[in-house]
Amino acid sequence: MLPTAELAFDTATTMGLGQRERQEDAVASDFASGEPFGFVVLADGMGGHAAGDVASKLVVSEVFSQLKLQSGDPDLLELRIGEVLERAALSANRRVGRYSSLRPDTDGMGATLLAPVFIRNRLYWVSVGDSPLYLFRGGRLVRLNENHALMSQIDYIVEMGIMDRDQALNHPDPSCLTSVLIGRDIAQLDCPRAPMQIEPGDILIVASDGLQSLCEDQIEGILRFSQKRSAEEIGALLMSELG
């Protein structure tokens, strides 16, 4: 394994409209050349709700600005990374709520959030919603963050008394979100305090739920075929498979 000081990040972003009439994803990243530090902020506006595209932009701009303000000293940031990430998510949630309260036509707007932070060989993140953070290592693809969608949260829904088990198992929309940034209390927030250790050759994918049009076996197969390629080429291959 390379010393952590020699780790380098090869990054790329790519977006597609998919079946939507307008782009409801927003993404921003910051990786300074030669620095063992960087972060990504991704939000997916709630499809079918008013101003989902606006909500995703509000979330990304708020979280990005808070992380950017803290990025001058990565070592100091790491000492309180959990607090910083949680505060950024709460601030973004409040911003969505304020915007919606001033514009009645946007009532119900919201967005998911996924924001991984890389500090040398350590990965931290905060996520709300169903946007996946994938790690490809040793030929295997695994999801790192929680999936705040009904199909993955049956036990939580039953424990909270939201539905009984039969209702949850037979819900007509198993992909509906159990947590989202909508200006109200955040039901579930995934922000582990212990970091994930990153190794040379790891591939990490920060995606909205649109990527899940491909099953995980398909994504894994694409990465096995393209793991020696650049991040830009891998992104292009994934987008081409989505059609």
PDB file of C-alpha atoms in Angstrom:
ATOM      1  CA  MET A   1       0.000   0.000   0.000  1.00  0.00           C
ATOM      2  CA  LEU A   2       1.288   3.459  -0.855  1.00  0.00           C
ATOM      3  CA  PRO A   3       2.014   5.916   1.949  1.00  0.00           C
ATOM      4  CA  THR A   4      -1.026   8.129   2.465  1.00  0.00           C
ATOM      5  CA  ALA A   5       0.904  11.205   1.315  1.00  0.00           C
ATOM      6  CA  GLU A   6       1.258   9.635  -2.140  1.00  0.00           C
ATOM      7  CA  LEU A   7      -2.435   8.961  -2.637  1.00  0.00           C
ATOM      8  CA  ALA A   8      -3.927  10.916  -5.518  1.00  0.00           C
ATOM      9  CA  PHE A   9      -7.546  11.321  -6.587  1.00  0.00           C
ATOM     10  CA  ASP A  10      -8.708  11.014 -10.184  1.00  0.00           C
ATOM     11  CA  THR A  11     -12.199  12.514 -10.314  1.00  0.00           C
ATOM     12  CA  ALA A  12     -14.889  13.236 -12.887  1.00  0.00           C
ATOM     13  CA  THR A  13     -18.540  14.278 -12.860  1.00  0.00           C
ATOM     14  CA  THR A  14     -21.205  13.423 -15.389  1.00  0.00           C
ATOM     15  CA  MET A  15     -24.943  14.042 -15.539  1.00  0.00           C
ATOM     16  CA  GLY A  16     -27.860  12.928 -17.672  1.00  0.00           C
ATOM     17  CA  LEU A  17     -31.482  13.994 -17.878  1.00  0.00           C
ATOM     18  CA  GLY A  18     -32.903  10.473 -18.025  1.00  0.00           C
ATOM     19  CA  GLN A  19     -36.688  10.352 -18.299  1.00  0.00           C
ATOM     20  CA  ARG A  20     -37.271  13.655 -16.534  1.00  0.00           C
ATOM     21  CA  GLU A  21     -38.409  16.856 -18.237  1.00  0.00           C
ATOM     22  CA  ARG A  22     -35.812  18.899 -16.360  1.00  0.00           C
ATOM     23  CA  GLN A  23     -32.586  18.188 -14.513  1.00  0.00           C
ATOM     24  CA  GLU A  24     -33.317  17.730 -10.802  1.00  0.00           C
ATOM     25  CA  ASP A  25     -29.819  16.607  -9.807  1.00  0.00           C
ATOM     26  CA  ALA A  26     -27.164  19.081  -8.672  1.00  0.00           C
ATOM     27  CA  VAL A  27     -23.524  18.295  -7.947  1.00  0.00           C
ATOM     28  CA  ALA A  28     -20.337  20.142  -6.995  1.00  0.00           C
ATOM     29  CA  SER A  29     -16.881  18.857  -6.125  1.00  0.00           C
ATOM     30  CA  ASP A  30     -13.611  20.301  -4.902  1.00  0.00           C
ATOM     31  CA  PHE A  31     -10.323  18.411  -5.299  1.00  0.00           C
ATOM     32  CA  ALA A  32      -7.228  20.624  -5.382  1.00  0.00           C
ATOM     33  CA  SER A  33      -4.475  19.240  -7.603  1.00  0.00           C
ATOM     34  CA  GLY A  34      -1.807  17.422  -5.605  1.00  0.00           C
ATOM     35  CA  GLU A  35      -3.685  17.722  -2.310  1.00  0.00           C
ATOM     36  CA  PRO A  36      -4.781  14.608  -0.365  1.00  0.00           C
ATOM     37  CA  PHE A  37      -8.156  16.203   0.369  1.00  0.00           C
ATOM     38  CA  GLY A  38     -11.424  16.741  -1.433  1.00  0.00           C
ATOM     39  CA  PHE A  39     -15.178  16.464  -1.247  1.00  0.00           C
ATOM     40  CA  VAL A  40     -18.302  16.016  -3.346  1.00  0.00           C
ATOM     41  CA  VAL A  41     -21.824  17.276  -2.710  1.00  0.00           C
ATOM     42  CA  LEU A  42     -24.727  15.682  -4.587  1.00  0.00           C
ATOM     43  CA  ALA A  43     -28.444  16.347  -4.236  1.00  0.00           C
ATOM     44  CA  ASP A  44     -31.395  14.892  -6.103  1.00  0.00           C
ATOM     45  CA  GLY A  45     -34.584  16.953  -6.163  1.00  0.00           C
ATOM     46  CA  MET A  46     -37.723  15.091  -5.239  1.00  0.00           C
ATOM     47  CA  GLY A  47     -39.247  13.929  -8.510  1.00  0.00           C
ATOM     48  CA  GLY A  48     -42.856  14.900  -9.026  1.00  0.00           C
ATOM     49  CA  HIS A  49     -42.716  17.647  -6.416  1.00  0.00           C
ATOM     50  CA  ALA A  50     -42.731  21.395  -6.986  1.00  0.00           C
ATOM     51  CA  ALA A  51     -39.314  22.924  -7.630  1.00  0.00           C
ATOM     52  CA  GLY A  52     -37.239  19.801  -7.003  1.00  0.00           C
ATOM     53  CA  ASP A  53     -34.561  21.281  -9.247  1.00  0.00           C
ATOM     54  CA  VAL A  54     -34.423  24.381  -7.046  1.00  0.00           C
ATOM     55  CA  ALA A  55     -34.273  22.293  -3.871  1.00  0.00           C
ATOM     56  CA  SER A  56     -31.274  20.293  -5.101  1.00  0.00           C
ATOM     57  CA  LYS A  57     -29.378  23.484  -5.989  1.00  0.00           C
ATOM     58  CA  LEU A  58     -30.136  25.013  -2.583  1.00  0.00           C
ATOM     59  CA  VAL A  59     -28.871  21.900  -0.802  1.00  0.00           C
ATOM     60  CA  VAL A  60     -25.665  21.639  -2.843  1.00  0.00           C
ATOM     61  CA  SER A  61     -24.795  25.327  -2.549  1.00  0.00           C
ATOM     62  CA  GLU A  62     -25.367  25.338   1.225  1.00  0.00           C
ATOM     63  CA  VAL A  63     -23.392  22.178   2.005  1.00  0.00           C
ATOM     64  CA  PHE A  64     -20.609  23.017  -0.461  1.00  0.00           C
ATOM     65  CA  SER A  65     -20.120  26.500   0.990  1.00  0.00           C
ATOM     66  CA  GLN A  66     -19.970  25.193   4.556  1.00  0.00           C
ATOM     67  CA  LEU A  67     -17.391  22.535   3.669  1.00  0.00           C
ATOM     68  CA  LYS A  68     -15.367  24.998   1.591  1.00  0.00           C
ATOM     69  CA  LEU A  69     -15.182  27.390   4.524  1.00  0.00           C
ATOM     70  CA  GLN A  70     -13.724  24.588   6.672  1.00  0.00           C
ATOM     71  CA  SER A  71     -11.318  23.190   4.057  1.00  0.00           C
ATOM     72  CA  GLY A  72      -8.317  25.426   4.712  1.00  0.00           C
ATOM     73  CA  ASP A  73      -6.978  23.043   7.368  1.00  0.00           C
ATOM     74  CA  PRO A  74      -8.071  19.433   6.661  1.00  0.00           C
ATOM     75  CA  ASP A  75      -6.476  18.140   9.886  1.00  0.00           C
ATOM     76  CA  LEU A  76      -8.506  20.594  11.969  1.00  0.00           C
ATOM     77  CA  LEU A  77     -11.622  19.776   9.968  1.00  0.00           C
ATOM     78  CA  GLU A  78     -11.152  16.066  10.608  1.00  0.00           C
ATOM     79  CA  LEU A  79     -11.183  16.592  14.378  1.00  0.00           C
ATOM     80  CA  ARG A  80     -14.851  17.593  14.157  1.00  0.00           C
ATOM     81  CA  ILE A  81     -15.878  16.235  10.774  1.00  0.00           C
ATOM     82  CA  GLY A  82     -19.038  14.558  12.066  1.00  0.00           C
ATOM     83  CA  GLU A  83     -20.268  17.773  13.662  1.00  0.00           C
ATOM     84  CA  VAL A  84     -19.463  19.786  10.530  1.00  0.00           C
ATOM     85  CA  LEU A  85     -21.258  17.377   8.189  1.00  0.00           C
ATOM     86  CA  GLU A  86     -24.341  17.102  10.377  1.00  0.00           C
ATOM     87  CA  ARG A  87     -24.520  20.873  10.790  1.00  0.00           C
ATOM     88  CA  ALA A  88     -24.224  21.353   7.029  1.00  0.00           C
ATOM     89  CA  ALA A  89     -27.107  18.932   6.423  1.00  0.00           C
ATOM     90  CA  LEU A  90     -29.284  20.660   9.024  1.00  0.00           C
ATOM     91  CA  SER A  91     -28.469  24.071   7.554  1.00  0.00           C
ATOM     92  CA  ALA A  92     -29.370  22.886   4.048  1.00  0.00           C
ATOM     93  CA  ASN A  93     -32.633  21.485   5.385  1.00  0.00           C
ATOM     94  CA  ARG A  94     -33.501  24.824   6.994  1.00  0.00           C
ATOM     95  CA  ARG A  95     -32.667  26.671   3.783  1.00  0.00           C
ATOM     96  CA  VAL A  96     -35.069  24.472   1.804  1.00  0.00           C
ATOM     97  CA  GLY A  97     -37.745  25.083   4.438  1.00  0.00           C
ATOM     98  CA  ARG A  98     -37.267  28.864   4.376  1.00  0.00           C
ATOM     99  CA  TYR A  99     -37.455  28.985   0.581  1.00  0.00           C
ATOM    100  CA  SER A 100     -40.613  26.881   0.526  1.00  0.00           C
ATOM    101  CA  SER A 101     -42.294  28.915   3.275  1.00  0.00           C
ATOM    102  CA  LEU A 102     -41.838  32.125   1.254  1.00  0.00           C
ATOM    103  CA  ARG A 103     -43.160  30.583  -1.980  1.00  0.00           C
ATOM    104  CA  PRO A 104     -46.392  28.630  -1.489  1.00  0.00           C
ATOM    105  CA  ASP A 105     -46.181  27.255  -5.030  1.00  0.00           C
ATOM    106  CA  THR A 106     -43.105  25.250  -3.991  1.00  0.00           C
ATOM    107  CA  ASP A 107     -44.711  23.566  -0.986  1.00  0.00           C
ATOM    108  CA  GLY A 108     -43.445  19.984  -0.810  1.00  0.00           C
ATOM    109  CA  MET A 109     -40.101  20.682  -2.482  1.00  0.00           C
ATOM    110  CA  GLY A 110     -37.191  18.654  -1.155  1.00  0.00           C
ATOM    111  CA  ALA A 111     -33.977  16.877  -2.021  1.00  0.00           C
ATOM    112  CA  THR A 112     -31.719  14.050  -0.997  1.00  0.00           C
ATOM    113  CA  LEU A 113     -28.118  14.684   0.070  1.00  0.00           C
ATOM    114  CA  LEU A 114     -24.894  12.744  -0.305  1.00  0.00           C
ATOM    115  CA  ALA A 115     -21.628  14.432   0.665  1.00  0.00           C
ATOM    116  CA  PRO A 116     -18.444  12.326   0.988  1.00  0.00           C
ATOM    117  CA  VAL A 117     -15.251  13.955   2.285  1.00  0.00           C
ATOM    118  CA  PHE A 118     -11.818  12.480   1.565  1.00  0.00           C
ATOM    119  CA  ILE A 119      -8.963  13.286   3.965  1.00  0.00           C
ATOM    120  CA  ARG A 120      -5.826  11.444   2.889  1.00  0.00           C
ATOM    121  CA  ASN A 121      -6.788   7.755   2.979  1.00  0.00           C
ATOM    122  CA  ARG A 122      -9.899   8.275   5.090  1.00  0.00           C
ATOM    123  CA  LEU A 123     -13.461   8.699   3.858  1.00  0.00           C
ATOM    124  CA  TYR A 124     -16.292  10.347   5.791  1.00  0.00           C
ATOM    125  CA  TRP A 125     -19.797  11.150   4.599  1.00  0.00           C
ATOM    126  CA  VAL A 126     -23.241  12.425   5.403  1.00  0.00           C
ATOM    127  CA  SER A 127     -26.293  11.213   3.507  1.00  0.00           C
ATOM    128  CA  VAL A 128     -30.048  11.644   3.650  1.00  0.00           C
ATOM    129  CA  GLY A 129     -32.238   9.771   1.186  1.00  0.00           C
ATOM    130  CA  ASP A 130     -31.500   7.055  -1.335  1.00  0.00           C
ATOM    131  CA  SER A 131     -28.509   8.340  -3.337  1.00  0.00           C
ATOM    132  CA  PRO A 132     -25.888   5.549  -3.227  1.00  0.00           C
ATOM    133  CA  LEU A 133     -22.212   5.776  -2.290  1.00  0.00           C
ATOM    134  CA  TYR A 134     -20.530   2.736  -3.860  1.00  0.00           C
ATOM    135  CA  LEU A 135     -17.055   1.302  -3.269  1.00  0.00           C
ATOM    136  CA  PHE A 136     -15.499  -1.008  -5.842  1.00  0.00           C
ATOM    137  CA  ARG A 137     -12.545  -2.937  -4.440  1.00  0.00           C
ATOM    138  CA  GLY A 138     -11.035  -6.296  -5.359  1.00  0.00           C
ATOM    139  CA  GLY A 139     -13.607  -6.887  -8.067  1.00  0.00           C
ATOM    140  CA  ARG A 140     -16.584  -6.411  -5.714  1.00  0.00           C
ATOM    141  CA  LEU A 141     -19.085  -3.579  -5.464  1.00  0.00           C
ATOM    142  CA  VAL A 142     -20.544  -2.638  -2.069  1.00  0.00           C
ATOM    143  CA  ARG A 143     -22.804   0.168  -0.955  1.00  0.00           C
ATOM    144  CA  LEU A 144     -21.338   2.141   1.952  1.00  0.00           C
ATOM    145  CA  ASN A 145     -24.163   4.435   3.018  1.00  0.00           C
ATOM    146  CA  GLU A 146     -27.669   3.763   4.242  1.00  0.00           C
ATOM    147  CA  ASN A 147     -30.586   3.610   1.820  1.00  0.00           C
ATOM    148  CA  HIS A 148     -33.415   5.706   3.245  1.00  0.00           C
ATOM    149  CA  ALA A 149     -36.105   4.140   1.074  1.00  0.00           C
ATOM    150  CA  LEU A 150     -39.033   2.080   2.279  1.00  0.00           C
ATOM    151  CA  MET A 151     -37.798  -1.178   0.759  1.00  0.00           C
ATOM    152  CA  SER A 152     -34.599  -0.942   2.846  1.00  0.00           C
ATOM    153  CA  GLN A 153     -36.125   0.463   6.026  1.00  0.00           C
ATOM    154  CA  ILE A 154     -38.925  -1.951   6.937  1.00  0.00           C
ATOM    155  CA  ASP A 155     -37.673  -2.518  10.500  1.00  0.00           C
ATOM    156  CA  TYR A 156     -37.246   1.240  11.095  1.00  0.00           C
ATOM    157  CA  ILE A 157     -40.756   2.020   9.811  1.00  0.00           C
ATOM    158  CA  VAL A 158     -42.327  -0.645  11.997  1.00  0.00           C
ATOM    159  CA  GLU A 159     -40.295   0.379  15.069  1.00  0.00           C
ATOM    160  CA  MET A 160     -41.313   4.045  14.632  1.00  0.00           C
ATOM    161  CA  GLY A 161     -44.971   3.065  14.311  1.00  0.00           C
ATOM    162  CA  ILE A 162     -45.300   4.609  10.854  1.00  0.00           C
ATOM    163  CA  MET A 163     -46.796   1.400   9.412  1.00  0.00           C
ATOM    164  CA  ASP A 164     -47.189  -2.157  10.525  1.00  0.00           C
ATOM    165  CA  ARG A 165     -45.063  -4.787   8.801  1.00  0.00           C
ATOM    166  CA  ASP A 166     -47.780  -5.970   6.423  1.00  0.00           C
ATOM    167  CA  GLN A 167     -48.521  -2.417   5.294  1.00  0.00           C
ATOM    168  CA  ALA A 168     -44.837  -1.724   4.685  1.00  0.00           C
ATOM    169  CA  LEU A 169     -44.229  -4.976   2.824  1.00  0.00           C
ATOM    170  CA  ASN A 170     -47.254  -4.380   0.595  1.00  0.00           C
ATOM    171  CA  HIS A 171     -46.792  -0.659   0.011  1.00  0.00           C
ATOM    172  CA  PRO A 172     -47.480   0.251  -3.642  1.00  0.00           C
ATOM    173  CA  ASP A 173     -44.258   2.319  -3.874  1.00  0.00           C
ATOM    174  CA  PRO A 174     -41.393   0.438  -2.161  1.00  0.00           C
ATOM    175  CA  SER A 175     -38.891   3.033  -3.404  1.00  0.00           C
ATOM    176  CA  CYS A 176     -40.542   5.977  -1.615  1.00  0.00           C
ATOM    177  CA  LEU A 177     -38.178   7.891   0.656  1.00  0.00           C
ATOM    178  CA  THR A 178     -38.214   7.557   4.431  1.00  0.00           C
ATOM    179  CA  SER A 179     -35.938  10.581   4.937  1.00  0.00           C
ATOM    180  CA  VAL A 180     -35.367  13.709   2.859  1.00  0.00           C
ATOM    181  CA  LEU A 181     -34.411  17.376   3.253  1.00  0.00           C
ATOM    182  CA  ILE A 182     -37.784  19.111   3.085  1.00  0.00           C
ATOM    183  CA  GLY A 183     -37.517  21.773   5.790  1.00  0.00           C
ATOM    184  CA  ARG A 184     -38.986  19.643   8.576  1.00  0.00           C
ATOM    185  CA  ASP A 185     -37.297  17.280  11.052  1.00  0.00           C
ATOM    186  CA  ILE A 186     -34.859  14.931   9.298  1.00  0.00           C
ATOM    187  CA  ALA A 187     -36.118  11.430  10.044  1.00  0.00           C
ATOM    188  CA  GLN A 188     -32.849   9.597   9.309  1.00  0.00           C
ATOM    189  CA  LEU A 189     -29.343  10.928   8.795  1.00  0.00           C
ATOM    190  CA  ASP A 190     -26.343   8.701   8.029  1.00  0.00           C
ATOM    191  CA  CYS A 191     -23.085  10.239   9.275  1.00  0.00           C
ATOM    192  CA  PRO A 192     -20.625   7.656  10.661  1.00  0.00           C
ATOM    193  CA  ARG A 193     -17.984   9.015  13.021  1.00  0.00           C
ATOM    194  CA  ALA A 194     -15.430   6.304  12.158  1.00  0.00           C
ATOM    195  CA  PRO A 195     -13.847   6.733   8.706  1.00  0.00           C
ATOM    196  CA  MET A 196     -13.734   4.221   5.887  1.00  0.00           C
ATOM    197  CA  GLN A 197     -10.122   3.469   4.953  1.00  0.00           C
ATOM    198  CA  ILE A 198      -9.374   4.082   1.278  1.00  0.00           C
ATOM    199  CA  GLU A 199      -6.837   1.936  -0.576  1.00  0.00           C
ATOM    200  CA  PRO A 200      -4.939   2.562  -3.839  1.00  0.00           C
ATOM    201  CA  GLY A 201      -7.020   1.347  -6.757  1.00  0.00           C
ATOM    202  CA  ASP A 202     -10.357   1.852  -5.026  1.00  0.00           C
ATOM    203  CA  ILE A 203     -13.167   3.241  -7.176  1.00  0.00           C
ATOM    204  CA  LEU A 204     -15.887   5.246  -5.445  1.00  0.00           C
ATOM    205  CA  ILE A 205     -19.128   6.243  -7.103  1.00  0.00           C
ATOM    206  CA  VAL A 206     -21.291   9.067  -5.787  1.00  0.00           C
ATOM    207  CA  ALA A 207     -24.613   8.814  -7.615  1.00  0.00           C
ATOM    208  CA  SER A 208     -28.256   9.767  -7.582  1.00  0.00           C
ATOM    209  CA  ASP A 209     -30.876   7.051  -7.744  1.00  0.00           C
ATOM    210  CA  GLY A 210     -30.834   7.288 -11.543  1.00  0.00           C
ATOM    211  CA  LEU A 211     -27.796   5.012 -11.600  1.00  0.00           C
ATOM    212  CA  GLN A 212     -29.922   2.331  -9.986  1.00  0.00           C
ATOM    213  CA  SER A 213     -31.634   1.824 -13.318  1.00  0.00           C
ATOM    214  CA  LEU A 214     -28.673  -0.547 -13.563  1.00  0.00           C
ATOM    215  CA  CYS A 215     -28.585  -3.387 -11.078  1.00  0.00           C
ATOM    216  CA  GLU A 216     -25.513  -3.648  -8.872  1.00  0.00           C
ATOM    217  CA  ASP A 217     -24.278  -6.697 -10.799  1.00  0.00           C
ATOM    218  CA  GLN A 218     -24.289  -4.605 -13.985  1.00  0.00           C
ATOM    219  CA  ILE A 219     -22.378  -1.760 -12.338  1.00  0.00           C
ATOM    220  CA  GLU A 220     -19.880  -4.228 -10.903  1.00  0.00           C
ATOM    221  CA  GLY A 221     -19.352  -5.795 -14.335  1.00  0.00           C
ATOM    222  CA  ILE A 222     -18.709  -2.412 -15.943  1.00  0.00           C
ATOM    223  CA  LEU A 223     -16.158  -1.529 -13.265  1.00  0.00           C
ATOM    224  CA  ARG A 224     -14.362  -4.852 -13.596  1.00  0.00           C
ATOM    225  CA  PHE A 225     -13.993  -4.168 -17.316  1.00  0.00           C
ATOM    226  CA  SER A 226     -12.937  -0.531 -16.923  1.00  0.00           C
ATOM    227  CA  GLN A 227     -11.125  -0.366 -13.569  1.00  0.00           C
ATOM    228  CA  LYS A 228      -7.801   0.601 -15.170  1.00  0.00           C
ATOM    229  CA  ARG A 229      -9.381   3.468 -17.090  1.00  0.00           C
ATOM    230  CA  SER A 230      -9.656   7.108 -16.042  1.00  0.00           C
ATOM    231  CA  ALA A 231     -12.526   8.413 -13.938  1.00  0.00           C
ATOM    232  CA  GLU A 232     -13.840  10.314 -16.950  1.00  0.00           C
ATOM    233  CA  GLU A 233     -13.891   7.159 -19.083  1.00  0.00           C
ATOM    234  CA  ILE A 234     -15.600   5.134 -16.348  1.00  0.00           C
ATOM    235  CA  GLY A 235     -18.259   7.802 -15.965  1.00  0.00           C
ATOM    236  CA  ALA A 236     -18.866   7.846 -19.712  1.00  0.00           C
ATOM    237  CA  LEU A 237     -19.242   4.060 -19.788  1.00  0.00           C
ATOM    238  CA  LEU A 238     -21.791   4.086 -16.980  1.00  0.00           C
ATOM    239  CA  MET A 239     -23.780   6.834 -18.691  1.00  0.00           C
ATOM    240  CA  SER A 240     -23.750   4.954 -21.984  1.00  0.00           C
ATOM    241  CA  GLU A 241     -25.217   1.897 -20.263  1.00  0.00           C
ATOM    242  CA  LEU A 242     -28.023   4.032 -18.871  1.00  0.00           C
ATOM    243  CA  GLY A 243     -28.916   4.984 -22.451  1.00  0.00           C
TER     244      GLY A 243
END
